[in-house]
mmCIF file of C-alpha atoms in Angstrom:
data_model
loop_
_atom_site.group_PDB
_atom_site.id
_atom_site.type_symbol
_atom_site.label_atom_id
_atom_site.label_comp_id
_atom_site.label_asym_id
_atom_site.label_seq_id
_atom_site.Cartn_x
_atom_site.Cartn_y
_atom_site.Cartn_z
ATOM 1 C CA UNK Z 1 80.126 4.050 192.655
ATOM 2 C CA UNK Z 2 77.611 3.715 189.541
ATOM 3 C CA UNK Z 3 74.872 1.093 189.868
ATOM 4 C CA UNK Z 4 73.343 -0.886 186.990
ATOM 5 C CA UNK Z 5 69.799 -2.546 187.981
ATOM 6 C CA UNK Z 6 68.171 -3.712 185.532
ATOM 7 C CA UNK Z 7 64.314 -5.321 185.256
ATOM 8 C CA UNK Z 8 63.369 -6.741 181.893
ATOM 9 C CA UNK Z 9 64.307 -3.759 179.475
ATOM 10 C CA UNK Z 10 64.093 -1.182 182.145
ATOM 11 C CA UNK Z 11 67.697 -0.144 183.557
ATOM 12 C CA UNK Z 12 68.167 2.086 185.969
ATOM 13 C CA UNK Z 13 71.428 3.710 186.834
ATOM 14 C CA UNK Z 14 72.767 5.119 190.204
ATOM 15 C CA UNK Z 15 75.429 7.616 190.619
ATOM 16 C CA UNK Z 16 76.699 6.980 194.166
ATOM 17 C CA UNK Z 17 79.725 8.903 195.694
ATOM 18 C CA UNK Z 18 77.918 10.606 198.184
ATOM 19 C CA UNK Z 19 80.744 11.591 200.383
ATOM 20 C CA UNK Z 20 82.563 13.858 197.025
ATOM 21 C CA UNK Z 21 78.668 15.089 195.803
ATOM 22 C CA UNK Z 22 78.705 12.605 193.509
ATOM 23 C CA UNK Z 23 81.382 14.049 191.776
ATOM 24 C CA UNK Z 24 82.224 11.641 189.002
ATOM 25 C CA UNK Z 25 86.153 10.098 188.367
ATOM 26 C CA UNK Z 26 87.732 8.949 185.392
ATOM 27 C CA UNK Z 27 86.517 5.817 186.517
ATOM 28 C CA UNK Z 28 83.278 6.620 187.287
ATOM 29 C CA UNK Z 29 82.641 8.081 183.592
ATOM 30 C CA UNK Z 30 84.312 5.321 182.042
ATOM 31 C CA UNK Z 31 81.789 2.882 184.051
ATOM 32 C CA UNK Z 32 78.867 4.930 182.669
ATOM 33 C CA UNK Z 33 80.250 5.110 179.075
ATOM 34 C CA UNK Z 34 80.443 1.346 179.057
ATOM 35 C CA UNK Z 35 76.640 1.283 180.725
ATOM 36 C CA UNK Z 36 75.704 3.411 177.734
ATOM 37 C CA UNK Z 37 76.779 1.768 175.075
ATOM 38 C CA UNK Z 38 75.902 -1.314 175.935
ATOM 39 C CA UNK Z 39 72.168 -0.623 176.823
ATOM 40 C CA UNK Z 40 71.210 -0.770 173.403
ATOM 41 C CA UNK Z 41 68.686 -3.485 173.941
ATOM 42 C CA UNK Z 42 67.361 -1.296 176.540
ATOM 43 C CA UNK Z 43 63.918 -0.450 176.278
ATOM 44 C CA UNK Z 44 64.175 2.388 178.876
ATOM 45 C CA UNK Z 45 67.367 3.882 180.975
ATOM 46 C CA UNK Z 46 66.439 6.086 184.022
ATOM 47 C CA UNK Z 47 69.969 7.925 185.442
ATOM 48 C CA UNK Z 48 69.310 9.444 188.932
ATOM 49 C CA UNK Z 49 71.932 9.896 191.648
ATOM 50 C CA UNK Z 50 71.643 8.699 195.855
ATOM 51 C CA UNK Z 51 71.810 11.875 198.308
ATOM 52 C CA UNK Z 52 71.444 15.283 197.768
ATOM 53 C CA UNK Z 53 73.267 16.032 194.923
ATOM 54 C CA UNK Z 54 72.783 14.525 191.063
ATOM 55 C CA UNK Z 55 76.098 15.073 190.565
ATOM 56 C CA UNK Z 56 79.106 18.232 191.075
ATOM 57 C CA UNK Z 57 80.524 17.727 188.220
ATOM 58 C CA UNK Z 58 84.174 16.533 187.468
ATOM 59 C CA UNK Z 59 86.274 15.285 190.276
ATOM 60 C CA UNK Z 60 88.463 18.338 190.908
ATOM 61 C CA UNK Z 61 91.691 17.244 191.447
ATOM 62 C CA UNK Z 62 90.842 14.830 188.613
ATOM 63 C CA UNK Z 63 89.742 17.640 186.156
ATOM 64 C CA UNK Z 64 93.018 19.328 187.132
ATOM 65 C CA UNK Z 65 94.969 16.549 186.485
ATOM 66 C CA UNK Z 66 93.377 16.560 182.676
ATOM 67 C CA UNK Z 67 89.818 15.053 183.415
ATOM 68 C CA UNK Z 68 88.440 18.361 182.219
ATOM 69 C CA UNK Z 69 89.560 18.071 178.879
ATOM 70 C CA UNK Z 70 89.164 13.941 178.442
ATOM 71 C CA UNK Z 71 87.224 12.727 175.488
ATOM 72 C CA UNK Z 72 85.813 10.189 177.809
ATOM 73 C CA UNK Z 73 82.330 13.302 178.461
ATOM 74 C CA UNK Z 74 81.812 13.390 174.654
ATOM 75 C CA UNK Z 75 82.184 9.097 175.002
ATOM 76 C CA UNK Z 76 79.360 9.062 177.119
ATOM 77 C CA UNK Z 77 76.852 11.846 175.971
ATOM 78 C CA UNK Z 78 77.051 10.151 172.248
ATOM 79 C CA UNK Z 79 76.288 7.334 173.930
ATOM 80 C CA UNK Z 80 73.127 8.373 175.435
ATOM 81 C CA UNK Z 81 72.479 10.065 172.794
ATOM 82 C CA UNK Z 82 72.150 7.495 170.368
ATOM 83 C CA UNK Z 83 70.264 4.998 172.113
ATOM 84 C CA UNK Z 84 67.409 3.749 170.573
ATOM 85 C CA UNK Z 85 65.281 3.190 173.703
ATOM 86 C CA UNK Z 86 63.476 6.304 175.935
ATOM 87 C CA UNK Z 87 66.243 7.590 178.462
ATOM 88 C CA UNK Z 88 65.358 9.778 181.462
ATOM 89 C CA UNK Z 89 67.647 11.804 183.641
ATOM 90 C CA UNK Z 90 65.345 11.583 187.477
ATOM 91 C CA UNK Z 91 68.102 14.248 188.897
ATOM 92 C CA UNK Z 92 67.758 14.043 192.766
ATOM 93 C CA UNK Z 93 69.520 17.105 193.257
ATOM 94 C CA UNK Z 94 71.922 19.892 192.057
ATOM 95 C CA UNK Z 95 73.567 19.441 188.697
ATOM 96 C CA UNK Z 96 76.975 21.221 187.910
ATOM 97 C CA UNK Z 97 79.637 21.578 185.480
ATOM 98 C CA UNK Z 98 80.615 18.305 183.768
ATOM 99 C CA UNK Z 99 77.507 15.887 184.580
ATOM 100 C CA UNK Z 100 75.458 18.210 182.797
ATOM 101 C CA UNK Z 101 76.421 16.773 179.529
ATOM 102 C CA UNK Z 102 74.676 13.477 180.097
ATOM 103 C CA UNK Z 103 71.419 15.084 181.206
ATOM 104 C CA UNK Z 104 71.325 17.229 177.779
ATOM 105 C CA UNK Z 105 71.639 13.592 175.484
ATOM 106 C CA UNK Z 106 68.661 11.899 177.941
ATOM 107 C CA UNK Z 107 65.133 12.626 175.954
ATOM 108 C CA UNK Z 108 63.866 13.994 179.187
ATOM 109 C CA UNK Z 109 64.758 15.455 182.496
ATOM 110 C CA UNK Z 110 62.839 15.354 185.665
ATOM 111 C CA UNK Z 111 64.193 17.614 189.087
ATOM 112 C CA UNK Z 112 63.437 17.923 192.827
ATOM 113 C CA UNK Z 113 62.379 21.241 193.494
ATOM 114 C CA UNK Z 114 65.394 21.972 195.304
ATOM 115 C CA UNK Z 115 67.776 21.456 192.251
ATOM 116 C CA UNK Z 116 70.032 24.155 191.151
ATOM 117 C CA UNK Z 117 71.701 23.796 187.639
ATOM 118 C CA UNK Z 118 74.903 25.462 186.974
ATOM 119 C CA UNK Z 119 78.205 25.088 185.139
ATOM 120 C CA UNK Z 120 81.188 26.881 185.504
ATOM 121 C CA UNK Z 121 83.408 25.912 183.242
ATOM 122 C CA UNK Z 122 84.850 29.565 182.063
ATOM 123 C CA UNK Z 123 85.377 30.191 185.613
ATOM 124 C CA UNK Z 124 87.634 27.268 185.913
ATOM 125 C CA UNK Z 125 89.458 27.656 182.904
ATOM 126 C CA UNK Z 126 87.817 25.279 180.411
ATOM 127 C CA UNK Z 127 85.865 25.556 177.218
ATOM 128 C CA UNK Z 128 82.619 22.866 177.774
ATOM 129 C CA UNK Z 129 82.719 19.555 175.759
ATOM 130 C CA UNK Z 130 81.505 20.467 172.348
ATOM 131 C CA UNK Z 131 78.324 19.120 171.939
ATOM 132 C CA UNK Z 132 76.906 20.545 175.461
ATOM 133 C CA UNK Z 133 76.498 24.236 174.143
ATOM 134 C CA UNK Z 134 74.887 22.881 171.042
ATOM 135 C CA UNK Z 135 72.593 20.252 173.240
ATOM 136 C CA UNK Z 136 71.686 23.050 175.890
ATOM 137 C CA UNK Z 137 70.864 26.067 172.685
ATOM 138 C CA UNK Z 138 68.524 23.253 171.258
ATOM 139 C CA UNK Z 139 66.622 23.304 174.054
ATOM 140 C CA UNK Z 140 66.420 27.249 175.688
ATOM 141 C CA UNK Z 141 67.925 28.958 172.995
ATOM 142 C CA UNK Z 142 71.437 30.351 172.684
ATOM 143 C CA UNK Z 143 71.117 33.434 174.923
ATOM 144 C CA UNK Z 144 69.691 31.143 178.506
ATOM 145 C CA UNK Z 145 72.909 29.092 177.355
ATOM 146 C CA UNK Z 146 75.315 31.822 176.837
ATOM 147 C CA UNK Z 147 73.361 33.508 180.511
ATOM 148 C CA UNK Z 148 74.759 29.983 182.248
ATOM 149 C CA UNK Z 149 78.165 29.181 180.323
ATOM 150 C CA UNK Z 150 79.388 32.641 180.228
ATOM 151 C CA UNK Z 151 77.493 34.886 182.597
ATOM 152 C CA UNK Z 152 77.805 31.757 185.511
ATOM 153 C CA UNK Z 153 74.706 32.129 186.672
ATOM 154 C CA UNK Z 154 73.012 29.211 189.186
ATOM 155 C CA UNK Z 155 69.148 28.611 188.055
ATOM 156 C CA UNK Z 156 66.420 27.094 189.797
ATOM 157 C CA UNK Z 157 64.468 23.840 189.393
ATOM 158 C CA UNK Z 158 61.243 26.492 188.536
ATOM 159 C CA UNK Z 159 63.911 28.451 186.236
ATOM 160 C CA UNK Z 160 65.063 25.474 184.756
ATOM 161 C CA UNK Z 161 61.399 24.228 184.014
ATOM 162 C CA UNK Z 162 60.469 27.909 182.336
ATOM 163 C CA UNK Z 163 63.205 27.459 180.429
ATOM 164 C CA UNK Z 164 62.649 24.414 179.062
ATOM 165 C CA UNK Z 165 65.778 22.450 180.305
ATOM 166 C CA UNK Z 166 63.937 20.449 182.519
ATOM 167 C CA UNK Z 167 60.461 18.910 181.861
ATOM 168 C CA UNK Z 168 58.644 18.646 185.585
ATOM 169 C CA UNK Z 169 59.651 19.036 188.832
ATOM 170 C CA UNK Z 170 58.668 16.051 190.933
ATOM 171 C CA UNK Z 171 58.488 15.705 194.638
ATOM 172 C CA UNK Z 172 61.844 13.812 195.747
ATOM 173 C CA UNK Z 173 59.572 10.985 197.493
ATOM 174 C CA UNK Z 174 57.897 10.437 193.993
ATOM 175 C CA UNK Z 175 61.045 11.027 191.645
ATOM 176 C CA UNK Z 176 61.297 7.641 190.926
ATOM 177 C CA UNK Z 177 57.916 6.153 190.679
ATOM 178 C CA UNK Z 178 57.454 9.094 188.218
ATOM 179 C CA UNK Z 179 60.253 7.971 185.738
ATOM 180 C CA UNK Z 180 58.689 4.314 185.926
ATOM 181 C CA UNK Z 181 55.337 6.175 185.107
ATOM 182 C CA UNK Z 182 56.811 7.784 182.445
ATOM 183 C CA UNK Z 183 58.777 4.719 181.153
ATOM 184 C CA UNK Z 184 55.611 2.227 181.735
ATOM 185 C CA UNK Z 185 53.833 3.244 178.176
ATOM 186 C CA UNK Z 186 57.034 2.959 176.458
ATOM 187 C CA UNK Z 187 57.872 -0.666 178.242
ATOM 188 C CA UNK Z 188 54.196 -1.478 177.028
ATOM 189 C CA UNK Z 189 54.669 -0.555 173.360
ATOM 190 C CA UNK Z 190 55.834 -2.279 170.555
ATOM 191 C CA UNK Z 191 59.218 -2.418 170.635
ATOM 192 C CA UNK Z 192 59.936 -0.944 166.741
ATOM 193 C CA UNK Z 193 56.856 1.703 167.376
ATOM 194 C CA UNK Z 194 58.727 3.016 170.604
ATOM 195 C CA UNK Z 195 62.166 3.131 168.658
ATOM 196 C CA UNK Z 196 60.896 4.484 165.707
ATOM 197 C CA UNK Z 197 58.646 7.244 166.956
ATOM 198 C CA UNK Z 198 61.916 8.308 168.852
ATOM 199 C CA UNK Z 199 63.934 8.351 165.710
ATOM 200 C CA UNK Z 200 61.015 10.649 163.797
ATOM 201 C CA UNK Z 201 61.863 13.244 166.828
ATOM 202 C CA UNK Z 202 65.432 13.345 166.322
#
């Protein structure tokens, strides 16, 4: 269910559970954590999803069975978070609840025009993992935040992109080829340059 190609120091990983929206297990984060953490030699990571749909969000009888609350999310945005090479999130479709952690630690975020972003966590009876608030205010402020986590509203790809939470909408035949454009310079650099101009913009 999650894919790990990798080509030199480009990795690329899938989210594939097509059948559930991509809805991500126990498992599933667990398999991503590990990806994450060990991709520290990675130059670049690219994390898309196959089908329609980046990703739902928890399973739900998972996250009502105590995914919701697991300290695996926080495991794996820290560990995106802190890598040293370029990530990008190339988001094929919607993203909801849960997932969106990830996408907030990437250093940039690409989206199909027909993505929606939302995350209803209050709704469901759950406070978000801790640092996805403080991730999402850093980049469109603390009132967009509070309009998604506590006035549940859906947004557009061209909302999203206004507000800063994604970077460019891409075609969904050219998602892909544009996160390898975007990697390529980074792939080309000196390795310490590209690590160190990313730890001057932290």
């Amino acid at each position: 269910m999650i894919e790990l190609e990798k080509d030199g120091g480009l990795w690329t990983v899938t989210i594939d559970r097509q059948d559930k929206a991509n809805s991500l297990t126990a498992g599933m984060l667990a398999d991503l954590a590990d990806i994450f953490e060990a991709a520290q030699e990675a130059r670049c990571v690219i994390l898309t999803g196959r089908g329609r749909v980046f990703s739902a969000g928890a399973d739900l009888e998972e996250a009502h069975a105590g995914l919701a609350t697991s300290a695996v999310w926080e495991r794996l945005s820290t560990a995106v978070a802190t890598l040293p090479g370029l990530s990008v999130a190339a988001l094929n479709g919607t993203l909801a609840g849960g997932a969106t952690g990830m996408v907030l630690a990437c250093d940039l975020r690409l989206a199909v025009p027909s993505a929606n972003f939302f995350y209803p966590v209050m709704k469901n009876g759950f406070l978000p993992q801790p640092s996805d608030p403080v991730r999402m205010s850093a980049l469109i402020g603390p009132a967009k935040t509070k309009l998604i986590l506590m006035g549940g509203q859906k947004i557009t790809a061209q909302e999203a992109l206004s507000y800063g939470l994604i970077d460019r909408i891409v075609d969904p035949e050219d998602l892909i080829d544009t996160a390898h454009g975007i990697c390529a310079a980074t792939l080309a650099a000196r390795p310490d340059i590209a690590t160190g101009i990313k730890a001057l913009c932290r």
